[in-house]
XYZ file of N, CA and C in Angstrom:
696
model
N 73.300 118.395 91.273
C 72.866 117.131 92.758
C 72.239 115.942 92.260
N 71.578 115.409 93.574
C 71.241 114.131 92.904
C 70.157 113.861 93.724
N 69.263 113.040 92.650
C 67.806 112.368 92.950
C 67.952 111.865 94.899
N 67.524 112.700 95.724
C 67.175 111.930 97.088
C 66.119 111.093 97.286
N 65.532 110.427 95.946
C 64.225 109.699 96.765
C 64.259 108.864 96.836
N 65.719 108.417 96.678
C 66.203 106.492 96.586
C 66.302 106.167 98.345
N 65.965 104.837 98.233
C 65.685 103.990 99.724
C 67.052 104.777 100.385
N 66.552 104.594 101.852
C 67.592 104.781 103.039
C 68.470 104.174 103.165
N 69.464 104.565 103.127
C 70.756 103.521 102.942
C 71.291 103.863 104.983
N 71.743 105.046 105.075
C 72.093 105.046 106.658
C 71.262 105.870 107.150
N 70.609 105.123 108.818
C 69.880 105.633 109.323
C 70.594 106.033 110.849
N 70.480 107.184 111.155
C 71.185 106.871 113.116
C 70.216 107.496 113.519
N 69.294 106.959 114.763
C 68.869 107.359 115.501
C 68.346 107.103 116.742
N 68.519 108.476 117.364
C 68.675 108.635 118.973
C 69.967 108.441 119.208
N 71.549 108.716 118.216
C 72.171 109.046 118.742
C 73.261 109.569 119.670
N 73.766 109.189 120.876
C 74.256 109.864 121.846
C 76.073 109.300 122.242
N 76.844 110.111 122.564
C 78.207 110.030 122.526
C 78.738 110.838 124.012
N 78.994 109.979 124.806
C 79.459 110.798 125.944
C 80.877 110.421 126.269
N 81.494 111.181 126.998
C 82.936 110.857 127.315
C 82.999 111.356 128.677
N 83.561 110.514 129.578
C 84.286 110.685 131.200
C 85.183 111.754 131.271
N 85.203 112.680 131.543
C 86.622 113.520 131.906
C 86.425 113.989 133.476
N 87.447 113.857 134.110
C 87.906 114.059 135.193
C 86.761 114.347 136.446
N 86.538 112.911 136.108
C 84.999 112.653 136.856
C 83.919 113.128 136.637
N 83.899 113.724 135.504
C 82.579 114.277 134.947
C 82.341 113.831 133.607
N 81.285 113.849 133.140
C 80.846 113.224 132.055
C 80.680 114.735 130.953
N 80.797 114.061 129.619
C 80.653 115.719 128.928
C 79.651 114.848 127.640
N 78.864 115.183 127.214
C 77.835 114.761 126.597
C 78.165 115.591 125.228
N 78.290 114.719 124.164
C 78.747 115.576 122.832
C 78.407 115.597 121.845
N 76.974 114.179 121.935
C 76.192 114.109 121.030
C 74.980 113.507 121.786
N 73.600 114.567 121.622
C 72.866 114.459 122.422
C 71.266 114.138 121.873
N 71.541 113.007 120.689
C 70.414 112.256 120.033
C 69.819 112.646 119.368
N 71.242 112.124 118.169
C 71.098 112.415 116.983
C 70.095 111.404 115.626
N 69.662 112.153 115.031
C 68.567 111.758 114.165
C 69.251 111.784 112.782
N 69.559 111.037 111.759
C 69.896 110.917 110.576
C 69.570 110.027 109.906
N 68.550 110.561 108.496
C 69.020 109.500 107.112
C 69.736 110.076 106.327
N 70.713 109.302 105.575
C 71.237 109.372 104.263
C 70.698 108.283 103.402
N 70.412 108.920 101.835
C 69.388 108.078 101.112
C 70.631 107.635 100.157
N 70.792 106.453 99.200
C 71.769 105.571 98.499
C 71.961 107.531 97.789
N 73.167 107.850 96.875
C 73.062 108.464 96.141
C 72.950 109.816 96.488
N 72.817 110.035 97.823
C 72.466 112.139 98.554
C 73.744 112.122 99.143
N 73.932 113.344 99.252
C 75.467 114.291 99.282
C 74.384 115.239 100.548
N 75.109 115.003 101.970
C 75.029 115.094 103.071
C 75.855 116.590 103.558
N 75.959 117.633 103.938
C 76.891 118.436 104.451
C 76.787 118.305 106.270
N 77.283 118.901 107.009
C 77.606 118.919 108.224
C 78.384 119.349 108.532
N 77.579 120.811 109.219
C 78.419 121.818 109.745
C 78.706 122.115 110.964
N 79.159 123.349 111.550
C 79.307 123.318 112.679
C 80.500 123.766 113.392
N 81.098 124.727 114.373
C 81.947 125.247 115.449
C 82.613 124.021 115.472
N 84.193 124.544 115.644
C 85.256 123.872 115.938
C 84.997 122.891 117.565
N 84.679 121.869 117.758
C 84.598 120.759 119.313
C 83.319 121.004 118.825
N 82.298 120.873 118.084
C 80.279 120.770 118.327
C 80.428 119.051 117.719
N 81.566 118.444 118.158
C 81.373 116.934 118.126
C 81.088 116.490 116.143
N 81.193 117.495 115.348
C 81.361 116.470 114.030
C 82.078 115.182 114.001
N 83.307 115.499 113.454
C 83.919 114.453 114.092
C 83.721 113.154 114.850
N 83.544 113.558 115.830
C 83.034 111.985 116.724
C 82.010 111.299 116.432
N 80.833 112.443 115.227
C 79.706 112.336 114.841
C 79.981 111.118 113.683
N 80.710 112.280 112.686
C 81.515 111.351 111.584
C 82.168 109.697 111.808
N 83.027 109.653 112.877
C 83.569 108.393 113.288
C 82.434 107.019 113.799
N 81.450 107.819 114.421
C 80.392 106.813 114.733
C 79.758 106.437 113.451
N 79.154 106.992 112.636
C 78.367 106.968 111.362
C 79.338 105.579 110.638
N 80.792 105.642 110.414
C 81.343 105.133 109.726
C 82.149 103.714 110.634
N 81.358 103.909 112.592
C 81.034 102.135 112.840
C 83.368 102.621 113.602
N 84.100 103.742 113.340
C 85.504 103.877 113.742
C 85.057 103.959 115.584
N 83.820 104.142 115.925
C 83.940 104.625 117.188
C 82.308 103.975 117.041
N 81.535 103.258 118.801
C 80.577 103.451 119.173
C 79.763 104.418 119.689
N 78.810 104.354 119.215
C 77.772 105.483 120.290
C 77.424 105.056 121.652
N 77.673 105.800 122.830
C 76.933 105.593 124.141
C 75.843 104.963 124.061
N 74.276 105.351 122.794
C 73.695 105.205 123.068
C 72.630 105.424 121.921
N 71.492 104.610 121.375
C 70.955 104.504 120.871
C 71.261 103.790 119.145
N 70.885 103.872 117.857
C 70.790 102.828 117.139
C 71.637 103.067 115.781
N 72.016 102.580 115.130
C 72.593 102.892 113.555
C 72.460 101.692 112.687
N 71.555 102.079 111.599
C 71.718 100.865 110.843
C 72.119 101.335 109.309
N 72.712 100.646 108.615
C 73.306 100.605 107.541
C 72.544 99.312 106.271
N 71.787 99.477 105.753
C 70.520 99.025 104.156
C 69.783 98.081 105.703
N 69.772 98.639 106.885
C 68.635 98.440 106.951
C 69.356 97.017 108.871
N 70.846 97.058 108.427
C 71.185 95.938 109.501
C 71.942 96.845 110.496
N 71.611 96.732 112.144
C 71.949 97.292 112.920
C 73.490 96.928 113.600
N 74.131 98.243 113.325
C 75.583 98.036 112.750
C 76.108 98.195 115.032
N 75.725 98.717 115.693
C 76.229 99.127 116.791
C 75.959 97.340 117.577
N 75.425 95.914 117.011
C 75.653 95.041 117.628
C 76.188 94.237 117.082
N 77.249 94.616 116.393
C 78.342 93.544 115.410
C 79.402 93.511 116.192
N 80.605 92.438 115.478
C 81.355 92.369 116.194
C 82.896 92.762 115.595
N 84.047 93.131 116.112
C 84.783 94.089 115.586
C 85.261 93.156 114.344
N 86.044 92.185 113.964
C 85.805 91.674 112.704
C 85.230 91.904 111.701
N 83.359 92.086 111.855
C 82.412 92.271 110.768
C 82.302 93.564 110.593
N 82.659 94.167 111.709
C 82.542 95.896 111.201
C 84.089 96.288 110.506
N 84.821 95.636 110.775
C 86.485 95.461 110.028
C 85.863 95.414 108.471
N 85.373 94.204 107.923
C 85.102 94.218 106.661
C 83.993 94.801 106.204
N 82.936 95.086 107.172
C 81.967 96.415 106.531
C 82.621 97.545 105.977
N 83.830 98.041 107.421
C 84.612 99.147 106.632
C 85.037 99.397 105.288
N 85.664 98.166 105.236
C 86.539 97.896 103.927
C 85.799 97.830 102.388
N 84.822 97.416 102.901
C 83.909 96.922 101.853
C 82.490 97.393 101.524
N 82.365 98.499 102.106
C 80.722 99.001 102.062
C 81.159 101.060 101.904
N 82.436 101.426 102.924
C 82.910 102.811 103.490
C 83.950 103.368 102.579
N 84.139 104.215 102.148
C 84.960 105.215 101.579
C 85.508 105.770 102.523
N 86.686 106.723 103.299
C 87.300 107.506 104.344
C 87.995 108.407 103.132
N 87.472 109.985 103.783
C 88.914 110.553 103.112
C 88.377 111.872 104.331
N 90.223 112.240 104.657
C 90.509 112.880 105.995
C 90.676 114.152 105.168
N 91.417 115.302 106.150
C 91.369 116.556 106.060
C 93.268 116.206 106.119
N 93.808 115.103 106.339
C 95.131 114.670 106.608
C 95.047 113.507 105.485
N 95.501 113.374 104.340
C 95.212 111.790 103.425
C 95.829 110.870 104.076
N 96.525 110.214 105.065
C 97.545 109.477 105.787
C 97.655 108.723 104.764
N 98.200 109.351 103.707
C 98.867 108.129 102.428
C 100.314 107.708 103.203
N 100.891 106.516 102.339
C 101.895 105.679 102.953
C 103.184 106.126 102.390
N 103.916 107.535 102.783
C 104.506 107.689 102.146
C 106.111 106.864 100.664
N 106.146 105.880 102.003
C 107.178 104.735 100.787
C 106.796 104.365 99.898
N 105.311 104.290 99.565
C 104.513 103.496 98.314
C 104.015 104.664 97.581
N 103.961 104.248 95.920
C 104.119 105.514 95.189
C 102.079 105.394 95.327
N 101.606 106.228 94.343
C 100.194 106.957 94.583
C 99.498 105.845 93.582
N 99.857 104.306 92.980
C 98.926 103.447 92.713
C 98.992 102.494 93.770
N 100.530 102.119 94.585
C 100.161 101.460 95.509
C 99.142 102.318 96.757
N 99.193 103.459 96.683
C 98.341 104.008 98.371
C 97.226 103.514 97.485
N 96.593 103.685 96.295
C 94.909 103.135 96.085
C 94.665 102.071 95.900
N 95.423 101.063 95.958
C 95.674 99.577 95.896
C 94.817 99.384 97.430
N 95.470 100.086 98.666
C 95.929 99.287 99.461
C 94.694 98.824 100.619
N 93.768 99.368 100.267
C 92.651 98.734 100.683
C 92.237 97.316 100.159
N 92.407 97.338 99.191
C 91.778 96.165 98.259
C 92.485 94.328 98.491
N 94.159 95.081 98.921
C 95.045 94.345 99.423
C 94.849 94.118 100.661
N 94.738 94.920 101.742
C 94.183 94.359 102.717
C 92.914 93.705 103.462
N 91.588 93.494 102.285
C 90.648 93.198 101.687
C 90.920 91.474 100.963
N 92.450 91.224 100.847
C 92.291 89.875 100.318
C 92.418 89.832 98.862
N 92.337 91.177 97.989
C 92.585 90.879 96.652
C 93.996 90.514 96.203
N 94.259 90.538 94.891
C 95.756 89.945 94.947
C 95.938 91.115 94.002
N 97.309 91.590 93.694
C 97.686 93.110 93.078
C 97.346 92.976 91.684
N 97.230 91.995 90.877
C 97.087 92.037 90.068
C 95.069 92.094 89.221
N 94.425 92.057 90.653
C 93.123 92.250 90.439
C 93.283 93.750 90.781
N 93.934 94.474 91.349
C 94.038 95.352 91.978
C 94.305 96.940 90.736
N 95.332 96.301 90.025
C 96.392 97.116 89.400
C 95.454 98.510 88.638
N 94.680 97.617 87.377
C 93.843 98.383 86.252
C 92.527 99.262 87.378
N 91.651 98.903 88.119
C 90.915 99.977 88.861
C 91.360 100.881 89.460
N 93.004 100.719 89.899
C 93.838 102.120 90.258
C 94.106 102.960 89.856
N 94.132 102.044 88.362
C 94.663 102.861 87.521
C 93.773 103.962 86.786
N 92.842 103.645 86.517
C 91.195 103.701 86.201
C 90.651 105.225 87.034
N 91.012 105.130 88.486
C 90.511 105.880 89.193
C 91.264 106.869 89.282
N 92.970 106.989 89.131
C 93.987 108.334 89.001
C 93.467 108.751 87.952
N 93.388 107.839 86.868
C 93.130 108.836 85.236
C 91.825 109.674 85.548
N 91.173 109.071 86.319
C 89.700 110.593 86.244
C 90.059 111.466 87.591
N 91.556 111.400 88.441
C 91.681 112.215 88.815
C 92.947 112.724 88.542
N 92.976 113.087 86.769
C 93.860 113.642 86.415
C 95.560 113.476 87.155
N 95.362 112.217 87.188
C 96.636 111.373 87.922
C 97.059 110.929 86.932
N 96.859 110.081 85.522
C 97.759 109.539 85.413
C 98.890 109.447 85.485
N 100.040 110.276 84.882
C 101.107 110.123 84.698
C 101.899 110.475 86.296
N 100.983 109.981 86.777
C 101.788 110.208 88.369
C 101.438 108.656 89.613
N 101.351 107.759 88.156
C 101.229 106.285 89.039
C 102.453 106.034 90.164
N 103.569 106.547 89.140
C 105.027 105.373 89.960
C 105.356 106.563 91.319
N 105.157 107.953 91.250
C 105.276 108.720 92.310
C 105.408 108.772 93.435
N 106.167 108.552 94.369
C 105.800 108.631 95.972
C 105.122 109.714 96.205
N 104.463 109.355 97.485
C 103.844 110.866 97.843
C 104.380 111.825 98.446
N 105.812 112.054 98.700
C 106.233 113.110 98.792
C 107.052 114.314 97.648
N 106.407 113.300 96.229
C 106.873 113.835 94.940
C 105.100 114.404 94.916
N 104.422 114.614 95.107
C 103.249 115.269 94.898
C 102.495 116.007 95.440
N 102.387 117.107 94.989
C 101.411 118.249 95.786
C 100.628 118.231 96.745
N 99.965 118.736 97.116
C 99.084 118.534 98.311
C 97.450 117.838 98.189
N 97.055 118.852 96.814
C 95.984 118.667 96.280
C 96.284 117.399 95.446
N 97.266 116.999 94.981
C 97.692 115.539 94.076
C 97.533 114.402 95.158
N 98.065 114.667 96.725
C 97.763 113.474 97.255
C 96.342 112.936 98.152
N 95.410 114.654 98.054
C 94.134 114.646 98.417
C 93.345 113.763 97.532
N 94.010 114.228 96.225
C 93.209 113.201 95.219
C 93.527 111.919 94.824
N 94.350 111.394 95.429
C 95.389 109.693 95.762
C 94.208 109.200 96.629
N 94.353 109.787 97.855
C 93.852 109.951 99.215
C 91.666 109.321 98.500
N 91.219 110.039 97.917
C 90.185 110.035 96.968
C 89.604 109.045 96.206
N 90.977 108.428 95.418
C 90.474 107.397 94.451
C 90.740 106.136 95.638
N 91.502 106.145 96.141
C 91.791 105.155 97.587
C 90.457 104.861 98.301
N 89.807 105.502 98.538
C 88.882 105.571 99.304
C 87.460 104.981 97.871
N 87.743 105.128 97.255
C 86.447 104.603 96.049
C 86.939 103.309 95.825
N 88.466 102.712 96.072
C 88.878 101.597 95.019
C 87.380 100.527 95.262
N 87.350 100.071 96.532
C 86.544 99.032 97.062
C 84.932 99.081 96.005
N 84.879 100.348 95.759
C 83.168 101.032 95.472
C 82.354 100.619 96.379
N 82.550 101.749 97.084
C 81.816 101.598 98.461
C 80.314 102.379 97.907
N 79.034 101.837 98.989
C 77.951 102.833 98.892
C 78.094 104.098 99.557
N 78.888 104.063 100.721
C 79.166 105.298 101.356
C 80.482 106.146 101.664
N 79.961 106.952 101.277
C 81.558 107.508 101.504
C 81.278 108.766 102.652
N 82.175 108.734 103.439
C 82.481 109.874 104.316
C 83.798 110.406 104.020
N 83.986 111.753 104.657
C 84.545 113.269 104.124
C 84.569 114.140 105.595
N 86.205 114.036 106.147
C 86.109 114.950 107.376
C 87.099 116.230 106.780
N 86.725 117.339 106.203
C 87.437 118.703 105.931
C 88.487 117.810 104.796
N 87.770 117.359 103.571
C 88.637 116.909 102.950
C 89.514 117.681 102.330
N 89.043 119.232 102.159
C 89.447 120.191 101.334
C 90.299 121.129 102.409
N 90.286 121.073 103.552
C 90.332 121.767 104.764
C 92.091 122.334 105.130
N 92.914 121.397 104.195
C 93.966 121.483 103.908
C 94.760 122.128 102.343
N 94.313 122.469 101.831
C 93.897 122.706 100.809
C 93.628 124.664 100.247
N 94.548 124.902 99.076
C 94.061 126.109 98.885
C 93.146 125.899 98.157
N 92.650 127.444 97.920
C 91.224 127.168 97.754
C 90.534 126.755 96.250
N 91.843 127.111 95.457
C 91.914 126.198 93.546
C 92.109 124.704 93.993
N 92.525 124.301 95.029
C 93.306 123.014 95.020
C 91.784 122.313 95.968
N 91.133 122.884 96.538
C 90.151 122.267 97.474
C 88.855 122.430 96.424
N 88.468 123.306 95.420
C 87.424 123.448 94.180
C 87.909 122.089 93.490
N 88.891 121.921 92.639
C 89.060 120.711 92.332
C 89.068 119.274 92.814
N 89.091 119.241 94.254
C 89.187 117.854 94.692
C 87.717 117.695 95.202
N 87.203 119.005 95.129
C 85.049 118.594 95.804
C 84.318 118.336 94.430
N 85.255 118.995 93.128
C 83.893 118.608 92.371
C 84.638 117.285 91.659
N 85.812 117.001 91.632
C 85.911 115.274 91.461
C 84.841 114.361 92.573
N 84.917 114.798 93.479
C 83.693 113.544 94.752
C 82.745 114.326 93.943
N 82.149 115.319 93.760
C 80.682 115.300 93.571
C 80.508 114.504 92.225
N 81.430 114.457 91.081
C 81.216 114.219 89.982
C 80.740 112.665 90.284
N 82.222 112.288 90.759
C 82.249 110.531 90.987
C 81.066 109.888 91.687
N 80.691 110.908 92.904
C 79.509 110.604 93.526
C 78.535 110.685 93.027
N 78.277 111.141 91.919
C 76.836 111.204 91.199
C 76.879 110.083 90.109
N 78.282 110.007 89.518
C 78.208 108.713 88.620
C 78.569 107.443 89.137
N 78.995 107.580 90.417
C 79.041 106.378 91.368
C 77.641 105.294 91.689
N 76.057 107.246 92.192
C 75.177 106.604 93.080
C 76.157 106.580 94.589
N 76.330 106.965 94.797
C 77.559 106.671 96.248
C 77.093 107.939 97.497
N 75.976 107.645 98.208
C 75.520 108.846 99.351
C 76.871 108.889 100.116
N 76.475 109.981 99.975
C 78.174 111.129 100.896
C 77.733 111.834 101.889
N 78.510 111.731 102.918
C 78.655 112.853 104.167
C 79.983 113.256 104.322
N 79.665 114.831 104.455
C 81.196 115.398 104.202
C 80.929 115.761 105.368
N 81.856 116.247 106.580
C 82.222 117.761 107.471
C 82.734 118.672 106.766
N 82.244 119.840 107.115
C 82.871 121.293 106.420
C 83.036 122.216 106.945
N 84.073 123.235 107.083
C 83.806 124.663 107.498
C 83.715 125.971 106.087
N 83.469 124.475 105.378
C 83.546 125.379 103.787
C 82.259 125.850 103.242
N 81.691 126.798 103.305
C 80.001 126.956 103.448
C 79.693 127.086 102.152
N 80.597 127.840 100.874
C 80.575 127.823 99.520
C 80.488 126.199 99.110
N 80.828 125.082 99.275
C 81.309 123.504 99.232
C 79.848 123.427 99.641
N 79.490 123.263 101.075
C 78.365 122.626 101.709
C 77.150 123.245 100.757
N 76.920 124.403 100.048
C 75.822 124.843 99.822
C 75.239 124.101 98.391
N 76.956 123.296 97.894
C 76.688 122.597 97.210
C 76.250 121.393 97.174
N 75.745 121.065 98.407
C 75.592 119.396 98.286
C 73.994 119.261 98.514
N 73.284 118.127 98.298
C 71.718 118.040 98.486
C 71.073 118.917 100.025
N 71.588 118.455 100.988
C 71.067 119.109 102.014
C 72.742 119.737 102.931
N 72.111 120.579 103.802
C 73.654 120.818 104.432
C 72.630 120.512 106.211
N 73.173 120.430 107.417
C 72.805 120.650 108.563
C 73.848 120.666 109.087
N 73.248 121.626 110.863
C 74.107 122.087 111.358
C 73.983 121.422 113.048
N 75.186 121.157 113.487
C 75.746 120.582 114.711
C 75.791 121.333 115.052
N 74.666 121.692 116.410
C 75.380 122.497 117.518
C 74.121 121.859 118.787
N 75.631 122.288 120.659
C 74.975 121.574 120.997
C 74.190 120.219 121.095
N 74.865 119.839 120.591
C 74.992 117.900 120.566
C 73.411 117.564 119.702
N 72.813 118.465 118.893
C 72.063 118.165 117.971
C 72.152 119.037 116.430
N 71.607 118.197 115.508
C 71.586 118.337 113.865
C 69.947 119.349 113.799
N 70.254 119.618 113.179
C 69.102 120.883 112.507
C 69.804 121.353 110.957
N 68.130 121.571 110.548
C 68.519 122.445 108.608
C 69.057 123.227 109.078
N 70.331 123.531 107.875
C 71.371 124.854 107.943
C 70.477 126.175 107.213
N 70.489 126.625 107.725
C 69.512 128.495 106.638
C 71.695 128.427 106.354
N 71.719 128.269 104.379
C 72.465 128.742 104.080
C 72.580 130.063 103.426
């Protein structure tokens, strides 16, 4: 577990999200308040369709809220333009999804380096950090293997390395172990936990796995569009 006495990194206040559907309004998020400290690991649990992924996308500025405020290090993200948000996501946030979204035509190392290449860095600058991350994932022997040559657990570890390449302050994980068997899922989570502690990385993870959620600093329950403390 991490020390959660650090300053607030991410703060959502009164966040709402509505969708228009067949002439009606669906209220998915109804006033979310959430503070995440630097180095803190927060789990969000809830039933399918409760809005967990929607909330995570808003926290990562992949979607905008209908109302409310989202501050990152005191900076109001809902008022930034698209280019500014793209740069913020590239440099400050690491994303991991249930389905790894790796590029099959590239090697493990090339996939890990991709955020840096998109961010304008040279391949020569990225190769050593990429190799070091894959070594941390016990994948140093898989650097030149294509995605299709890797197991599901290996693919997700590559995705984790890719998410950490730019040394983000915040990691957002959407069911990162949901598509893996229990052993591979525990391995990915243990790696995520260790690296987040080593890097002082704030983490928000959406999961159905209550065993993993119980290992986080806090577990919150999303129900009826609101967040509450979860009793595990």
